XYZ file of C-alpha atoms in Angstrom:
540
model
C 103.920 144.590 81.194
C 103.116 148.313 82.741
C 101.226 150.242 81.686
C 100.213 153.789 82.564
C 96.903 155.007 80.839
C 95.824 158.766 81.172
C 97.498 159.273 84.583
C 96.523 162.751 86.772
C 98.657 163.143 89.779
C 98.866 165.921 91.928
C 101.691 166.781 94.773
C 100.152 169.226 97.085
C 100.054 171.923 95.396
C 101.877 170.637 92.174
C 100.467 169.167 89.420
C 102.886 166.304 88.127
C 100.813 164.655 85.830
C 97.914 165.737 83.622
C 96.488 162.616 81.604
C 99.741 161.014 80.844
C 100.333 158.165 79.401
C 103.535 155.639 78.635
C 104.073 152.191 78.471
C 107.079 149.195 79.369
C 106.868 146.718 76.890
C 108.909 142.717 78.182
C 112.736 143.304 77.957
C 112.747 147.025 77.091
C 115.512 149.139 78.788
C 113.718 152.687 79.406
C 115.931 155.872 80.815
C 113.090 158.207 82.619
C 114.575 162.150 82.453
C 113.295 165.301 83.427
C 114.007 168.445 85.386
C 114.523 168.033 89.490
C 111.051 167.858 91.042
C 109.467 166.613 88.155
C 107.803 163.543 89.150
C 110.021 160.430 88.201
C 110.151 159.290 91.675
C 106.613 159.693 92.001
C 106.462 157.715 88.774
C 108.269 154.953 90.115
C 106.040 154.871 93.462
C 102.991 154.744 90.931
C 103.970 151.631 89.117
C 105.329 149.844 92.810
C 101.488 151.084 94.115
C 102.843 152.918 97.199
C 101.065 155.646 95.914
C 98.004 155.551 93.913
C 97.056 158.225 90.728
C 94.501 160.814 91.145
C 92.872 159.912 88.101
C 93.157 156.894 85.293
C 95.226 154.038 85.724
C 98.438 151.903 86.627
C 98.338 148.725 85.164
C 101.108 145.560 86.326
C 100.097 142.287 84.174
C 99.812 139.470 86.141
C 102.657 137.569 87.672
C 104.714 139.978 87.254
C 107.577 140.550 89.693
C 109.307 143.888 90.436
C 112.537 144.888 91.890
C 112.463 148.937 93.259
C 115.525 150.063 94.500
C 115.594 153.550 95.630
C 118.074 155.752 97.630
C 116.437 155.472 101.054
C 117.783 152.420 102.212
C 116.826 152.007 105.854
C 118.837 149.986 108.625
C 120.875 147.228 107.768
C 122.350 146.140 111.997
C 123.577 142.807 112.700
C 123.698 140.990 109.385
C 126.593 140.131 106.969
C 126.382 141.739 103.665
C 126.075 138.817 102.026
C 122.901 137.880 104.284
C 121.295 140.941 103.857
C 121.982 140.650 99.903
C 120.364 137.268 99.556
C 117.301 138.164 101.809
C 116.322 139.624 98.647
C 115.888 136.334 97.010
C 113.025 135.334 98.223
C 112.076 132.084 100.396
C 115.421 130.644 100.134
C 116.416 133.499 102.166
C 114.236 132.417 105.256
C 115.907 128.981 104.825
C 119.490 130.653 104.477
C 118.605 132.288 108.252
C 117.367 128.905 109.819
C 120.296 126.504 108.430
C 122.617 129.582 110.125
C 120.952 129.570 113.457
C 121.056 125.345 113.420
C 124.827 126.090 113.002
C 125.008 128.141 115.782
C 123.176 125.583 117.686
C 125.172 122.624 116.673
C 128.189 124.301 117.673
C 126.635 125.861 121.580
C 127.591 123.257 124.315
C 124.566 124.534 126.037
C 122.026 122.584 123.418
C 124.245 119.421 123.503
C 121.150 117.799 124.951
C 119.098 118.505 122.018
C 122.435 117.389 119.539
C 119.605 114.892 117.639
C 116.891 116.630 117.318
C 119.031 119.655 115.975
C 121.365 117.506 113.365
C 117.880 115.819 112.234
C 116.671 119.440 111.821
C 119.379 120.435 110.259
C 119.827 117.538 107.775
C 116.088 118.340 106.445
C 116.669 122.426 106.152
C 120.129 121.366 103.935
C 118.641 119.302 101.868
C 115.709 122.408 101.316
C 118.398 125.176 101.062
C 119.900 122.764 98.176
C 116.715 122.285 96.332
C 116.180 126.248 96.018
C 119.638 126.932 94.781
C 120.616 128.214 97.962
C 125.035 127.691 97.425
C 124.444 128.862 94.089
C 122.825 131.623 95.122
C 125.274 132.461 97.965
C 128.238 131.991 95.276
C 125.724 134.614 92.772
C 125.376 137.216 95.851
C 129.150 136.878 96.248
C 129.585 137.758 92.973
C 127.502 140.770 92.384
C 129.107 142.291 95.687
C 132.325 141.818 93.975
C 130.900 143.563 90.661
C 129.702 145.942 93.007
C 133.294 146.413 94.543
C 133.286 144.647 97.872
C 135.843 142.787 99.453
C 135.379 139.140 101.270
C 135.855 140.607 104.674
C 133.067 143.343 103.688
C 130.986 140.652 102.083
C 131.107 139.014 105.540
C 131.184 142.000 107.633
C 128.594 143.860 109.741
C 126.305 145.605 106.839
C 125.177 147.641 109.760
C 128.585 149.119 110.169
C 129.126 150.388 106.272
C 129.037 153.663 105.261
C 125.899 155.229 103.134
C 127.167 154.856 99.881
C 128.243 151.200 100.715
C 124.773 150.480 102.377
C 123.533 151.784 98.380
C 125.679 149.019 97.151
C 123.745 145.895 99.115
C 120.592 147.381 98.145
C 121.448 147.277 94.687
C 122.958 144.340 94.793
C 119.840 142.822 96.512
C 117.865 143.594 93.519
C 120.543 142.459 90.822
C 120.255 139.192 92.334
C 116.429 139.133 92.804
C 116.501 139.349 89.131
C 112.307 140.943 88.959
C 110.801 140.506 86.138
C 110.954 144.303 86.087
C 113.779 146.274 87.450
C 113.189 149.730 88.603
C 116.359 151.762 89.640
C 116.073 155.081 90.733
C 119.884 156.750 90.425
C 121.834 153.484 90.556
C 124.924 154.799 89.346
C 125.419 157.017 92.420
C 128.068 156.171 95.005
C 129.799 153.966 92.621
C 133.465 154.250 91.521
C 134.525 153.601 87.606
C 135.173 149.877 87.717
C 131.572 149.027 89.616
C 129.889 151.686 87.139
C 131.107 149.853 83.933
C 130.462 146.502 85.721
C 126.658 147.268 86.248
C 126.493 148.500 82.877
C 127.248 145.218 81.484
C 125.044 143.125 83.856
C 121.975 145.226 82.614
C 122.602 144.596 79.170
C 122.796 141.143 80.152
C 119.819 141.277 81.899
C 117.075 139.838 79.926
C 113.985 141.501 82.222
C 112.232 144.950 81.671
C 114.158 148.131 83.148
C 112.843 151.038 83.994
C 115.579 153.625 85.768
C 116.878 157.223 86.438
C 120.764 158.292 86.152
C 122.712 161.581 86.257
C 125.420 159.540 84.313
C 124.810 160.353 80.378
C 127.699 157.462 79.762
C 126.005 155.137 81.638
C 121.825 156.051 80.068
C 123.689 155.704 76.296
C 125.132 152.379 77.164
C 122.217 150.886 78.672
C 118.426 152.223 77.753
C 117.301 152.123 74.048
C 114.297 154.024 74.905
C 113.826 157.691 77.015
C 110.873 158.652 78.911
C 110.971 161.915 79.546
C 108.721 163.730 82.109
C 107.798 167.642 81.419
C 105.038 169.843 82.351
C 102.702 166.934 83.324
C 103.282 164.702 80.240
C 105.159 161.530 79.480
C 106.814 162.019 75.557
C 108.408 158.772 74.997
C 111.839 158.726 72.457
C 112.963 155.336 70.693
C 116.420 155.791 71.119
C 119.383 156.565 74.008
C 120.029 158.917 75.870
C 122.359 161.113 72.711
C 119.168 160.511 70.556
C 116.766 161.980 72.337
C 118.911 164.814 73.208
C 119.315 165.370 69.642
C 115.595 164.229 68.598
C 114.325 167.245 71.406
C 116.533 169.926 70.382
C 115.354 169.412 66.764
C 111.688 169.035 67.776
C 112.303 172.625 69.713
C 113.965 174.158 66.746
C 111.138 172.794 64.915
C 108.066 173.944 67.394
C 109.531 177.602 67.422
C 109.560 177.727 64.094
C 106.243 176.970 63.368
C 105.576 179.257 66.449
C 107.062 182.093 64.391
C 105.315 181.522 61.369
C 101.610 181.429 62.692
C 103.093 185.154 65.039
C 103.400 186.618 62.163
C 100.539 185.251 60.280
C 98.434 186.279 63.348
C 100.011 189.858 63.389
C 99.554 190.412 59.593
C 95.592 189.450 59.929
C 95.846 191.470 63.065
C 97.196 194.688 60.872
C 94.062 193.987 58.305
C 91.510 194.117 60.631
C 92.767 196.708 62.739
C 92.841 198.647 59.545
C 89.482 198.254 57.934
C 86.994 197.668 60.643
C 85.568 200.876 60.174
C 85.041 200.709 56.616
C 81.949 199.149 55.830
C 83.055 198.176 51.937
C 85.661 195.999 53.947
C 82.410 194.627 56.529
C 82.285 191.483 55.585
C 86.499 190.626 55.023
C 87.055 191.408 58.564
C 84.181 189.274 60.058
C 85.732 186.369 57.814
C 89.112 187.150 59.146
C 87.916 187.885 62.721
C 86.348 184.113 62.829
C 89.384 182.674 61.033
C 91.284 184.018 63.894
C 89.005 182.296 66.130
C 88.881 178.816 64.778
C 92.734 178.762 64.385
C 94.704 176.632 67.190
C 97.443 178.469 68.369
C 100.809 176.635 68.374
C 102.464 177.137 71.848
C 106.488 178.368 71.959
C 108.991 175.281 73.038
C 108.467 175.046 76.778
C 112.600 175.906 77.257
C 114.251 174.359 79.945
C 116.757 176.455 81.872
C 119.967 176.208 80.989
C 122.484 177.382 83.821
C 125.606 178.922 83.335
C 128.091 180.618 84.894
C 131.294 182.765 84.079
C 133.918 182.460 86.777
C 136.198 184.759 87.414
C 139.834 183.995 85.982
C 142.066 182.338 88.926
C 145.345 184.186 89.555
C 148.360 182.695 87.620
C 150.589 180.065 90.206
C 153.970 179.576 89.845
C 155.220 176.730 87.138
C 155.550 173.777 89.589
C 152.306 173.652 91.662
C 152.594 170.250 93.221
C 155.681 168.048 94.046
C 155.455 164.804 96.174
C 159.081 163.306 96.283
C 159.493 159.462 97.835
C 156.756 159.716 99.247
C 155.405 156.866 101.613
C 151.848 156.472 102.875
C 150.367 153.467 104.681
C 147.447 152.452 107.056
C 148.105 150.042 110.160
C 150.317 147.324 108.245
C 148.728 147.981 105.081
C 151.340 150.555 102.598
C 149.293 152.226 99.919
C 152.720 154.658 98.354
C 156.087 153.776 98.519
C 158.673 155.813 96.672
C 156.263 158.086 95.433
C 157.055 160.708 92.966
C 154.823 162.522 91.340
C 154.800 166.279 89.580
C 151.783 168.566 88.428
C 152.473 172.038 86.620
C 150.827 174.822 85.975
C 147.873 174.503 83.503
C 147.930 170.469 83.783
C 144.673 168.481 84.503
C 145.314 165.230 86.100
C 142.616 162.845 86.344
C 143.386 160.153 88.815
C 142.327 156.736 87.980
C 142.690 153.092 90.278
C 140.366 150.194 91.711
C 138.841 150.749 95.112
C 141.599 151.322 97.437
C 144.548 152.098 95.291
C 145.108 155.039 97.313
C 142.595 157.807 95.267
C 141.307 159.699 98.163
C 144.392 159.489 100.052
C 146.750 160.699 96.970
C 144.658 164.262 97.135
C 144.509 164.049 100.954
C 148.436 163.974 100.767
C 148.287 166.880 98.212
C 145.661 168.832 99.771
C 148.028 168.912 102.942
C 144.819 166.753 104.693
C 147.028 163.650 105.609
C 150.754 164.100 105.892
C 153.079 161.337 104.420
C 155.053 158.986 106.653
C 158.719 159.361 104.573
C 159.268 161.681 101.967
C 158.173 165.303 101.270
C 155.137 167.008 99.531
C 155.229 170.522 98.620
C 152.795 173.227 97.190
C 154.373 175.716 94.927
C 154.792 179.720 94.821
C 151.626 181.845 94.628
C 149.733 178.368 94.611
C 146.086 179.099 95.972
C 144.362 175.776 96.172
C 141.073 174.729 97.002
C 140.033 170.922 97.875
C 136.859 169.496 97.591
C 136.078 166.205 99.206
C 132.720 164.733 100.470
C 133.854 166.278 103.754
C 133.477 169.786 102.552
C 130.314 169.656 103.259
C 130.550 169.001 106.782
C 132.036 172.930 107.134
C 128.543 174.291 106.747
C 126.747 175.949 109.606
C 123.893 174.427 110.124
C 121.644 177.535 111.084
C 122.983 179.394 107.967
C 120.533 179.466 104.844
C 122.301 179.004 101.387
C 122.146 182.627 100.400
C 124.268 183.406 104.145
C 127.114 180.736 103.456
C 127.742 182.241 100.079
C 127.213 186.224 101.746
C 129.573 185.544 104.145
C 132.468 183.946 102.025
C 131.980 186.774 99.510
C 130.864 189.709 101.248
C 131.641 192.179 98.686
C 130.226 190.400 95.843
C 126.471 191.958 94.397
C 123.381 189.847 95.336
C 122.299 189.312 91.825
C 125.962 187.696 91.424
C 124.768 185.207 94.485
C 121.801 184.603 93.613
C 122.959 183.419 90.138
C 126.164 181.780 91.725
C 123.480 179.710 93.594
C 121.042 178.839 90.839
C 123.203 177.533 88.711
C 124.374 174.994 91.552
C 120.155 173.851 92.217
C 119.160 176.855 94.219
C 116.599 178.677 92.286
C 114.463 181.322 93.438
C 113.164 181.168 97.167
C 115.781 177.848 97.870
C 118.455 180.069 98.960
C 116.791 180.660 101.803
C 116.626 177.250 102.991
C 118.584 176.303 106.007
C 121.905 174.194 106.288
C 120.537 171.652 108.611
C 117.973 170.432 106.511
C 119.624 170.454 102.790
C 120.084 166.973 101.531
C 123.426 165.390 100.992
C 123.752 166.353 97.351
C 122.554 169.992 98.330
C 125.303 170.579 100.725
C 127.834 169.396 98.207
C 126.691 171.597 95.751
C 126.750 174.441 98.141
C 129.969 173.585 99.366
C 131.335 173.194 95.491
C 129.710 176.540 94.785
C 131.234 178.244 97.457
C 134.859 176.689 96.537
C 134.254 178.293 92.907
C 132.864 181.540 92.810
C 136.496 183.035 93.692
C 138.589 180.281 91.606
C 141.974 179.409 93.283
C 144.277 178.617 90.515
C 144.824 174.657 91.443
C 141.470 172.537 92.686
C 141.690 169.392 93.945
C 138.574 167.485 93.747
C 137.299 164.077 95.283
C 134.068 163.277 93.085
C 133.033 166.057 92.524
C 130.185 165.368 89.925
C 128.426 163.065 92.582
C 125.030 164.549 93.856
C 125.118 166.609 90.551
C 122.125 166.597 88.296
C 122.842 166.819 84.517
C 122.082 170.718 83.683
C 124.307 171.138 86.492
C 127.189 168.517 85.671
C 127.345 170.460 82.143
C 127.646 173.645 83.476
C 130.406 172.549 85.506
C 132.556 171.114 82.892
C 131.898 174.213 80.689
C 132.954 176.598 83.273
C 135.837 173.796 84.193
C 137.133 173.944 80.495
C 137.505 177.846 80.323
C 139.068 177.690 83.692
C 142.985 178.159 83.315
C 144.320 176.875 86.373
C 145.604 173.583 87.863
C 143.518 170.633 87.954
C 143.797 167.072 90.140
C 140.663 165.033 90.302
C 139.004 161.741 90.814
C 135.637 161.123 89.110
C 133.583 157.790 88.030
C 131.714 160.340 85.269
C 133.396 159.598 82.126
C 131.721 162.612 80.059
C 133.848 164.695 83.060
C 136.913 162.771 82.671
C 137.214 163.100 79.099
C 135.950 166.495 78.610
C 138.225 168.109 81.087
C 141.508 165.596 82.015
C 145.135 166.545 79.803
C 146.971 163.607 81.882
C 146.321 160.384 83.384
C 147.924 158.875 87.075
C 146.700 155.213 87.002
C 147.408 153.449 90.278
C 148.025 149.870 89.755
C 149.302 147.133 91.764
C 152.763 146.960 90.149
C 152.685 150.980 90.571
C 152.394 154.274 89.100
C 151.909 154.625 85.818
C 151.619 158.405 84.194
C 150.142 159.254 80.900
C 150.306 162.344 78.690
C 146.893 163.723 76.733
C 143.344 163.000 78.291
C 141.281 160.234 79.306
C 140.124 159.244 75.706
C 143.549 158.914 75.271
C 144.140 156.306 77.754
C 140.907 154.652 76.971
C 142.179 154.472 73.089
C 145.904 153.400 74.492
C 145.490 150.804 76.913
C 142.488 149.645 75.494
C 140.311 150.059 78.819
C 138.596 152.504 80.360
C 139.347 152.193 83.799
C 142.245 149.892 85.400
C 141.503 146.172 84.516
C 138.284 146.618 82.683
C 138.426 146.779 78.428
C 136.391 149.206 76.881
């Protein structure tokens, strides 16, 4: 269906691609991977002919029709969600937008003159809405908002007035219900919770069309793509397997490569150590001009190109007292909605509480309450003795000075600490080399999170509260977290949609259901193995 054949693609000064070459075969699902920076949105804006190769070719087979949905989703004013969702479908769309204006009309006492002509109108644009499947397709948009964890009222609200993240969620679902003969989706599992993530995952392995797509989620890749593109140095190296197998598959093909990289070394020195010996001699003339053009011919095996792996020791947090946390009847609510009532709830020293709920269970607000961010309307909440905490929300990042560059914010909340320390406190968060010079005001989103998260870490407190804290975060970078996370012997309450982070790092489980809280002891693969599901109302 696409096919790209001996690609060359240059970026300024960066050269992304160097005769690559990979193709999408009808109905595959490919995962595309590779280090930040290394082309795949590029790749993407390639195949959708925004941007055209250097040198060899794209090729789209006829007829083909493709869905792109990217993270810059541009202005959605004035429309419903559900409006803006089904102006992806195409020209049933167009006749969506007249049938709703001829409603308008028919219902505007200034027209009442032109009540015929507008029912007649009206009467013919029906009947042409019906013939494309237009209800069906309004009940369909309806439904993959829902997947996608909408409400009604936000279905039929002002997309205009939703957040970001939200604004994400109708371009997605745009493209779900377009249906494209070829889907390309360029980090779809950001911005969404649990229950959406595991709901997309199912509609793409029921989606019959080609896939093509990015994701920082390794749960998600393993569940959906049986096949891993995988762009380094240039080239396209294409894996038959998911995401776990080509892990595996590349670690064993480096293990391999060095090796054999080892072998011809010391080949190579050993013929080296002959020549070197008996070049003068000339009873040894003609064995070293045999070895010397040996040498030549031979073609040298390169070492694994190693990606690099960040890591980070923090420092041990101070011990807290035993009881860190303590909300007692507590009761929260917003205007006449109550999200707690009678709340009780404990954490102790050393526990990990992962926090798990549908959209608008009360999450957020539960670590707001903790965090000291919101106060409770009854009840009490109280931090314990020698309890040091530090909360990260997506509001963290909003702290940052604009005019500061990265390597100031983390100078100036650590002024004592050595500037190799920094400079390796920031690379492991995404700011190698020159980056940490880069100012506040123009870091992305997911940059100032990471800055904000790395600036919350580098002097643990010994309880963190954390509000998604793995969104923005790249894979190299998610790992490192969790394996500084699991050596870190403080307190722990956190909400997450990453399931490799909820199961590598949660001891206890707060589910927040409609009939209440329910509390479980051991991990998240505990739950998952208990209640059968891995998030609330949604079997694993």
């Amino acid at each position: 269906m696409i096919r790209l054949d001996s690609v060359t693609k240059q970026n300024g000064r960066q050269l992304l691609f160097v005769e690559a070459s990979a193709a999408l075969q009808k109905g595959e699902k490919i995962g595309l991977v590779g280090p930040n920076g290394a082309g795949k949105t590029t790749l993407f804006r390639l195949v959708t002919g925004q941007e055209a190769p250097d040198e060899g070719q794209v090729l789209v087979d006829r007829d083909v029709s493709i869905g792109f949905f990217s993270q810059d989703v541009g202005e959605m004013a004035g429309r419903a969600a559900v409006a803006e969702v089904m102006d992806g479908a195409g020209p049933v769309s167009a006749v969506a937008a007249e049938l709703a204006e001829l409603e308008t009309a028919l219902a505007d006492p200034d027209q009442a003159d032109e009540l015929d002509a507008i029912l007649e109108r009206f009467g013919e644009v029906q009947a042409r809405f019906e013939e494309l499947g237009g209800y069906a397709l309004e009940g369909r948009a309806r439904e993959v908002l829902a997947g996608l964890g909408f409400t009604q009222a936000m279905m039929d609200g002002d997309a205009g007035a939703l957040s970001g993240g939200w604004k994400m969620r109708v371009a997605l679902a745009r493209i779900l219900l377009m249906r494209p003969d070829v889907m390309l989706l360029d980090e779809p599992s950001n911005h969404l919770d649990l229950e959406s993530l595991i709901w997309l995952e199912q509609f793409l392995a029921n989606y019959d069309g080609a896939l093509l797509m990015t994701s920082h989620d390794r749960e998600f890749m393993n569940r959906v793509v049986g096949k891993v593109i995988e762009i380094d140095g240039g080239t396209l190296t294409t894996y038959s397997g998911d995401y776990a197998f080509y892990e595996a598959q590349r670690a064993l093909n480096e293990k391999q490569q060095q090796a054999q990289f080892e072998r011809q070394q010391a080949m190579l020195s050993k013929e080296v150590a002959f020549i070197e010996r008996f070049k003068a001699r000339a009873s040894h003339a003609a064995q070293v001009q045999s070895r010397v053009k040996k040498l030549d011919k031979i073609e040298r095996v390169e070492p694994p190109r190693r990606r690099q792996s960040v890591a980070f020791d923090f420092p041990p947090a101070p011990r807290s007292g035993d009881d860190v946390a303590a909300l007692r009847q507590v009761r929260k609510g917003y205007g006449g909605r109550v999200i707690y009532d009678g709340l009780d709830f404990m954490v102790r020293r050393r526990e990990r509480w992962c926090v798990l709920g549908v959209n608008g269970a009360g999450k957020s607000t539960l670590l707001k309450l903790v965090a000291g961010v919101t106060p409770p309307d009854e009840g009490s909440v109280a931090v314990g003795g020698s309890v040091r905490m530090g909360y990260f929300a997506q509001h963290a990042m909003e702290t940052l000075d604009g005019e500061q560059t990265v390597f100031e914010v983390l100078e100036e909340a650590f002024p004592l600490a050595a500037q190799g320390s920094l400079r390796s406190l920031a690379g492991c968060f995404g700011f190698p080399g020159d980056d940490v010079g880069k100012r506040c005001r123009v870091l992305s989103g997911g940059e100032k999170a990471r800055l904000a998260m790395a600036r919350m870490l580098y002097d643990p407190p010994n309880f963190l509260v954390l509000d998604e804290p793995t969104n923005h975060l790249d894979m190299a970078t998610k790992e490192m977290l969790v394996a500084a996370l699991a050596q870190y012997e403080g307190t722990m309450l956190f909400v997450s949609h990453d399931r490799h982070f909820l199961a590598a790092l949660s001891t206890r489980v707060l589910e927040l259901t409609p009939d209440g809280v329910q509390q479980y002891g051991g991990g998240y693969t505990e739950y998952v193995a208990r209640t059968g599901q891995e998030a609330p109302g949604l079997h694993a």
